[in-house]
Coordinates of C-alpha atoms in Angstrom, one line a residue:
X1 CA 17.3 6.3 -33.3
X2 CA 14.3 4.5 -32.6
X3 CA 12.2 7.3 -31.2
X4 CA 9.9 4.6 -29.5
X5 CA 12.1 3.4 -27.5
X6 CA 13.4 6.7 -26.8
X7 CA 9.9 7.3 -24.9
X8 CA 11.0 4.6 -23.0
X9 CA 14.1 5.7 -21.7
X10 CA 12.3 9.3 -21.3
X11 CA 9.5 7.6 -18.7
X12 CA 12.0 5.5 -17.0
X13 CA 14.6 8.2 -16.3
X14 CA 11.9 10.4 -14.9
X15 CA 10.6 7.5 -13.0
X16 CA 14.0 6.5 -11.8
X17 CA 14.9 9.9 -10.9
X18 CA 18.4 9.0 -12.6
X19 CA 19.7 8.2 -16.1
X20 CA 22.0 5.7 -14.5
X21 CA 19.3 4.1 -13.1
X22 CA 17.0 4.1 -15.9
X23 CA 19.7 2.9 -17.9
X24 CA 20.4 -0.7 -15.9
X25 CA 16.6 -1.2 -16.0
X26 CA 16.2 -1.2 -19.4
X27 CA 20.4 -2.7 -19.9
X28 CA 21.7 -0.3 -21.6
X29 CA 24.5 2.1 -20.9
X30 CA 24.2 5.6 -18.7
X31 CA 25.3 7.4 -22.1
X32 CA 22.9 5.7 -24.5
X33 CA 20.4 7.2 -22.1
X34 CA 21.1 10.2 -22.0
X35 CA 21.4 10.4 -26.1
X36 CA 17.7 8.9 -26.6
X37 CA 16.6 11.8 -24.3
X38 CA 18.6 14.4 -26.5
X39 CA 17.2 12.8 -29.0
X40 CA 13.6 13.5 -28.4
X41 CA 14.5 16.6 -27.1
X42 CA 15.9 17.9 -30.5
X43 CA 12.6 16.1 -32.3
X44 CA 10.6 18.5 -30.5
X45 CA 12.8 21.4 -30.4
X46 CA 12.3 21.6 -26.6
X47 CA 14.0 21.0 -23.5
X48 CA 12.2 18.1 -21.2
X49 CA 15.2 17.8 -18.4
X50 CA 17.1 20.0 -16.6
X51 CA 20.0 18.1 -14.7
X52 CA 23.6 18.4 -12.9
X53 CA 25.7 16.0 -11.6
X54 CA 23.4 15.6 -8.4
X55 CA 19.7 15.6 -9.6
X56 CA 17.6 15.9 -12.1
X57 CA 13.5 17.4 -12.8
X58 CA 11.5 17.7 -15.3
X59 CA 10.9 21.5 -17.4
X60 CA 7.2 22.7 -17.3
X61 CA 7.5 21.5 -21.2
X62 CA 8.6 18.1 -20.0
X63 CA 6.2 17.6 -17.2
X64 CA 3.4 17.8 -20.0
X65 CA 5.3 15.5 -22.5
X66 CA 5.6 12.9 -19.9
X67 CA 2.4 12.8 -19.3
X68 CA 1.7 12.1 -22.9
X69 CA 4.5 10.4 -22.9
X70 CA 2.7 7.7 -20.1
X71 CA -0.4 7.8 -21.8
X72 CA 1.0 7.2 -25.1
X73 CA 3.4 3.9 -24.3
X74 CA 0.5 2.8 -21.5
X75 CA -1.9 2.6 -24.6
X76 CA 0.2 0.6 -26.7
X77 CA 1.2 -1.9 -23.4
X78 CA -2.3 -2.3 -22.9
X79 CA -3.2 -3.0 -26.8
X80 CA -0.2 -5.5 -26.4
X81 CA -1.6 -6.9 -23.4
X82 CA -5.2 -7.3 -24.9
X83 CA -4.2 -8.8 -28.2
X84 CA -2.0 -11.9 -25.5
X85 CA -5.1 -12.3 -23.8
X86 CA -4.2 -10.1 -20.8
X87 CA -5.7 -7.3 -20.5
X88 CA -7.4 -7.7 -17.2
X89 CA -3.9 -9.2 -15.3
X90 CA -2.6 -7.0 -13.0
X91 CA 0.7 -6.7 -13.1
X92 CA 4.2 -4.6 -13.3
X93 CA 5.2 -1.8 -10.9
X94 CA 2.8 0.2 -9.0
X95 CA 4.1 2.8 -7.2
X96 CA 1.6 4.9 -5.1
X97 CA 2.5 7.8 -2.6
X98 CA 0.3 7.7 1.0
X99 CA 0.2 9.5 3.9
X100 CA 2.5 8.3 6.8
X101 CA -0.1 7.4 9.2
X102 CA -0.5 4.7 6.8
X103 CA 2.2 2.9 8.2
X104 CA 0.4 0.8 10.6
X105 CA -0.7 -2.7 11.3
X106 CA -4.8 -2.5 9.4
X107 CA -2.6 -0.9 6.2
X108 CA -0.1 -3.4 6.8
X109 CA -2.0 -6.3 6.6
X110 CA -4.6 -5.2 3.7
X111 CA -1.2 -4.8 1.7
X112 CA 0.1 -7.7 2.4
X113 CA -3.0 -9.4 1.3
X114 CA -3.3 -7.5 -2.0
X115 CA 0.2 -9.0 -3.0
X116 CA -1.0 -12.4 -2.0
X117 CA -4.5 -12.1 -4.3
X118 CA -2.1 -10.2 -7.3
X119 CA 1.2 -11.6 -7.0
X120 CA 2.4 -10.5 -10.7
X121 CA 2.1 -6.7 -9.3
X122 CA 5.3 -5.4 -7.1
X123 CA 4.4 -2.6 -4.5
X124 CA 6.6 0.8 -4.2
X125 CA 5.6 2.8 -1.9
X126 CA 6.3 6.2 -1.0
X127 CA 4.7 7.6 2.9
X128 CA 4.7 11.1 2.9
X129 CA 2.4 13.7 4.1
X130 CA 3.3 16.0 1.5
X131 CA 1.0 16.1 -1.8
X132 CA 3.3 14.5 -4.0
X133 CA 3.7 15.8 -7.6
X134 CA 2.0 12.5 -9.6
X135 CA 3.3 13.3 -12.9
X136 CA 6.7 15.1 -12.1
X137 CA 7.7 12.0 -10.1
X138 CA 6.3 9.2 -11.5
X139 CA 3.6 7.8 -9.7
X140 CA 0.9 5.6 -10.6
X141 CA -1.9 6.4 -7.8
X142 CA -2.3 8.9 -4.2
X143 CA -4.3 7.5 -1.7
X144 CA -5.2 11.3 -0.3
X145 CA -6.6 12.6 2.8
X146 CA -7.9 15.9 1.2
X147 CA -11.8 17.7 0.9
X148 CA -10.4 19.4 -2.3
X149 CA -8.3 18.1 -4.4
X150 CA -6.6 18.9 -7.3
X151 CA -8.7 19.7 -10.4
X152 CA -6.4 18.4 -12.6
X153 CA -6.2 15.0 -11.4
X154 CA -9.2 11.7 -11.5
X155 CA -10.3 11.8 -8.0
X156 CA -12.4 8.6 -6.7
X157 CA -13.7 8.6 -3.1
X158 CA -12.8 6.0 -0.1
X159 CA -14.1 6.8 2.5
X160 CA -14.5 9.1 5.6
X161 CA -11.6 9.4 7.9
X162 CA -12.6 10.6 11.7
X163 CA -10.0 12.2 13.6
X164 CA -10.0 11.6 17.5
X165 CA -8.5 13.6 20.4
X166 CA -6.0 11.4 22.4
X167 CA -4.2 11.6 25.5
X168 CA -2.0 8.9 27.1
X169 CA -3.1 7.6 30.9
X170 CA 0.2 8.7 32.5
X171 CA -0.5 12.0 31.4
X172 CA -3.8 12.3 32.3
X173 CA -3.5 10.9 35.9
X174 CA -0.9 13.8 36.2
X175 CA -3.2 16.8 34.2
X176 CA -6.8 15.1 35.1
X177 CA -8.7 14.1 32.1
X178 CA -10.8 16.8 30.4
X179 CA -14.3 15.9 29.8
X180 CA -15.3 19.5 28.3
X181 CA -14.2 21.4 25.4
X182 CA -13.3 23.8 27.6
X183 CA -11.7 21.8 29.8
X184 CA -9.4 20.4 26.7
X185 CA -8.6 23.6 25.6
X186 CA -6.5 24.3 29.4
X187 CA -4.2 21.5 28.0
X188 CA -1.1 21.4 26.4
X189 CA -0.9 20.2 22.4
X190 CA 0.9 18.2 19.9
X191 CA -0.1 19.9 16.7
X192 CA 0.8 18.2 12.9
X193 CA 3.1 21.7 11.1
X194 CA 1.6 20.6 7.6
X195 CA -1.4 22.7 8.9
X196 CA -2.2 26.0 10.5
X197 CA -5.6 24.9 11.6
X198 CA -5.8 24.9 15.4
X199 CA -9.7 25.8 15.5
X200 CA -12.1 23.2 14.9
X201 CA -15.9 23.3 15.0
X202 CA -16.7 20.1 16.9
X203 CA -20.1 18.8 17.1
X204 CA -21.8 16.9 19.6
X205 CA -22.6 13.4 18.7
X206 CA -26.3 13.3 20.3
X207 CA -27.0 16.7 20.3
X208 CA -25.7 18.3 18.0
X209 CA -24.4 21.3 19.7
X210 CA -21.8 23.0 18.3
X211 CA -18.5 23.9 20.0
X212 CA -14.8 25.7 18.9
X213 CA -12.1 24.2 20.0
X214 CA -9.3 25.7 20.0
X215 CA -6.0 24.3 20.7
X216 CA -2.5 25.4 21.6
X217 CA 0.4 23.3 20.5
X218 CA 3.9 23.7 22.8
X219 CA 5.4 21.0 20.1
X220 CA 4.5 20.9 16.3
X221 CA 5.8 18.3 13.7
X222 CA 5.6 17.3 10.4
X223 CA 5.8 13.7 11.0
X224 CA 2.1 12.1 11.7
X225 CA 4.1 9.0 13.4
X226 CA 6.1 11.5 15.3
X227 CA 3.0 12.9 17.0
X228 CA 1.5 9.9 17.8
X229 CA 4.7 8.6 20.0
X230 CA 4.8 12.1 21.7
X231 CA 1.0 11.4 22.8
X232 CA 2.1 8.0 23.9
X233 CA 4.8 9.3 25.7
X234 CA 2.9 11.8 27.7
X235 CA 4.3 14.8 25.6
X236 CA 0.5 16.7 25.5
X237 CA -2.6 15.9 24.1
X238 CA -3.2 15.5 20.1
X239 CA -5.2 13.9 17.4
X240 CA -4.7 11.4 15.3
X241 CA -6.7 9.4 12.4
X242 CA -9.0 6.7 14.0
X243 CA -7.6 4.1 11.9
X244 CA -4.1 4.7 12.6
X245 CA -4.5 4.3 16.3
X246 CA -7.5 1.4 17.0
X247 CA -5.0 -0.8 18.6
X248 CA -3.4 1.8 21.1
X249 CA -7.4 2.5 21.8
X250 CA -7.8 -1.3 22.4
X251 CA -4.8 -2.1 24.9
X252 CA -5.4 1.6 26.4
X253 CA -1.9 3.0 25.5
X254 CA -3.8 6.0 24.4
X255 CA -7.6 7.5 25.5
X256 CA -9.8 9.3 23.6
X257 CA -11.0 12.4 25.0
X258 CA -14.6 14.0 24.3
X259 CA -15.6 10.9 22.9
X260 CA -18.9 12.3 22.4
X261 CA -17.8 14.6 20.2
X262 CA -16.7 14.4 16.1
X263 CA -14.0 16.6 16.1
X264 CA -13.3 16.3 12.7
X265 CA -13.7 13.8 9.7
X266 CA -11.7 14.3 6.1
X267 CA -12.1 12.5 2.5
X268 CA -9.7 9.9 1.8
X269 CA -9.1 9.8 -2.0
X270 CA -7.9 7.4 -4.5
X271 CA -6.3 9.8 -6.6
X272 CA -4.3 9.5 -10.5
X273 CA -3.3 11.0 -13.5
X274 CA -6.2 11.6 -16.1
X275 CA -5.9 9.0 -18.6
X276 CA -8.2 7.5 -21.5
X277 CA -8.3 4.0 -19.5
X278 CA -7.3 2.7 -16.0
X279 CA -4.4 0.3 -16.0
X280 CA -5.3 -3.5 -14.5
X281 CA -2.9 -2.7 -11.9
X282 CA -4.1 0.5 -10.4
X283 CA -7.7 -0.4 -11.1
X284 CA -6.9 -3.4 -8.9
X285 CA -5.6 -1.4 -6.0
X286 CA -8.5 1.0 -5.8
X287 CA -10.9 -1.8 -6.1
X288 CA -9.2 -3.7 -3.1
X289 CA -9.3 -0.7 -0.8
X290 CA -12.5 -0.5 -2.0
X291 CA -13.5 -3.8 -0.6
X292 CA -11.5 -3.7 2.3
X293 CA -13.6 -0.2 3.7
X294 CA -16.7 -1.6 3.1
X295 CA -15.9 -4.7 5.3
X296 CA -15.4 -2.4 8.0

């Protein structure tokens, strides 16, 4: 069998998360698939899949082949791509994992404009608060809110992401608005379950006197979005990324409380798999994001 094109099959079935669909993106049959896969499987002598009749995931053997795997057949597409001429055109599949606060209008409309200024590229995109396993599923770029990340992973920096406290008016003309920390720490909470941090050390912005905050949550959730609508909706008080809530802060859906104070700032990331070279597509992306931070 050609084994090159076996690599093929072996990247797009881990990508697709399915032989059958690996199999009608590169138009060939669920069967012939599977056999290129068996076949590199008895070149190496190894086992790269395991897989039922529901799902499938890579072995610990297979997670490290696919990444050679990548690296290999990206090489060779970019060696193609330089010898027509186009090395530096973005273009392809991109598919990049965020977190789901993300999922607002500012985000919206910088991706929006990315397709406009690289049309050849097409956008899959994956919101999840969880650290998503690059390699394992087949992504081509994190953006990461994260003050350590993994060391086995090419980590560029963003920017700084500032966390506000948040309250909505209803709730606060029945509770009165706290204008101390100790005063927001008689309140009820919406707390994110991805974390066990309810203590923060919050710093005057003038000052620079140091407070703890501490904060007790009567309703936790795993969904960022999720909290935000139970602050709207008068559940408790909460925080939320600054960026992800401007607009409720504009038409005064939501308040921020001790605006005096940081409460807490985290690194946003552009993070990908270590490779020799960046492809024109994901070095595209970060560069955008790049732009659109600095413009404020």
């Amino acid at each position: 069998m050609d084994t090159l094109f076996s690599l093929k099959v072996f990247r797009q079935v881990v990508q697709s998360g399915s032989f059958t669909r690996a199999a009608d993106q590169l138009d060939i049959s669920t069967a012939m698939a599977s056999k290129h896969v068996s076949h590199l499987e008895n070149t190496i002598q190894a086992k790269l899949l395991h897989r039922n009749s529901r799902n499938l995931h890579l072995t610990e053997t297979g997670e490290e082949y696919y990444r050679q795997c990548s690296y290999a057949l990206d090489t060779l597409d970019t060696a193609a791509q330089k010898a027509a001429g186009g090395a530096d055109t973005p273009q392809g599949m991109l598919r990049v994992t965020m977190p789901l606060w993300f999922a607002g209008g500012n985000m919206s409309a910088w991706l929006a404009e990315y397709r406009q200024r690289y049309p050849k590229v097409t956008l899959d995109l994956v919101l999840d608060n969880r650290h998503i396993d690059l390699i394992a599923e087949g992504f081509d770029l994190a953006l990461r809110v994260s003050k350590t990340p993994s060391p086995s992973l090419i980590v560029k920096p963003l920017a700084k992401i500032e966390f506000v406290l948040l309250a909505a008016p209803d709730y606060l003309a029945r509770h009165g608005t706290p204008d101390t920390p100790e005063a927001v720490m008689q309140h009820q909470a919406i707390l994110p379950s991805y974390t066990s941090q309810q203590n923060w050390e919050i710093t005057h912005r003038h000052t620079g006197e140091k407070a703890i905050l501490h904060l007790s949550p009567v309703i936790r959730s795993d969904n960022t979005l999720m909290i935000r609508e139970l602050i709207k909706a008068g559940a408790g008080i909460g925080y939320q990324p600054l960026w992800a809530v401007q607009q409720e802060l504009k038409d005064g859906t939501l308040i921020q409380l001790l605006p005096d104070y940081t409460i807490w700032t985290d690194q946003l990331n552009a993070t990908y798999v270590d490779r020799a070279f960046l492809s024109a597509k994901v070095r595209s992306f970060i560069d955008f994001f790049n732009e659109k931070i600095s413009e404020g």
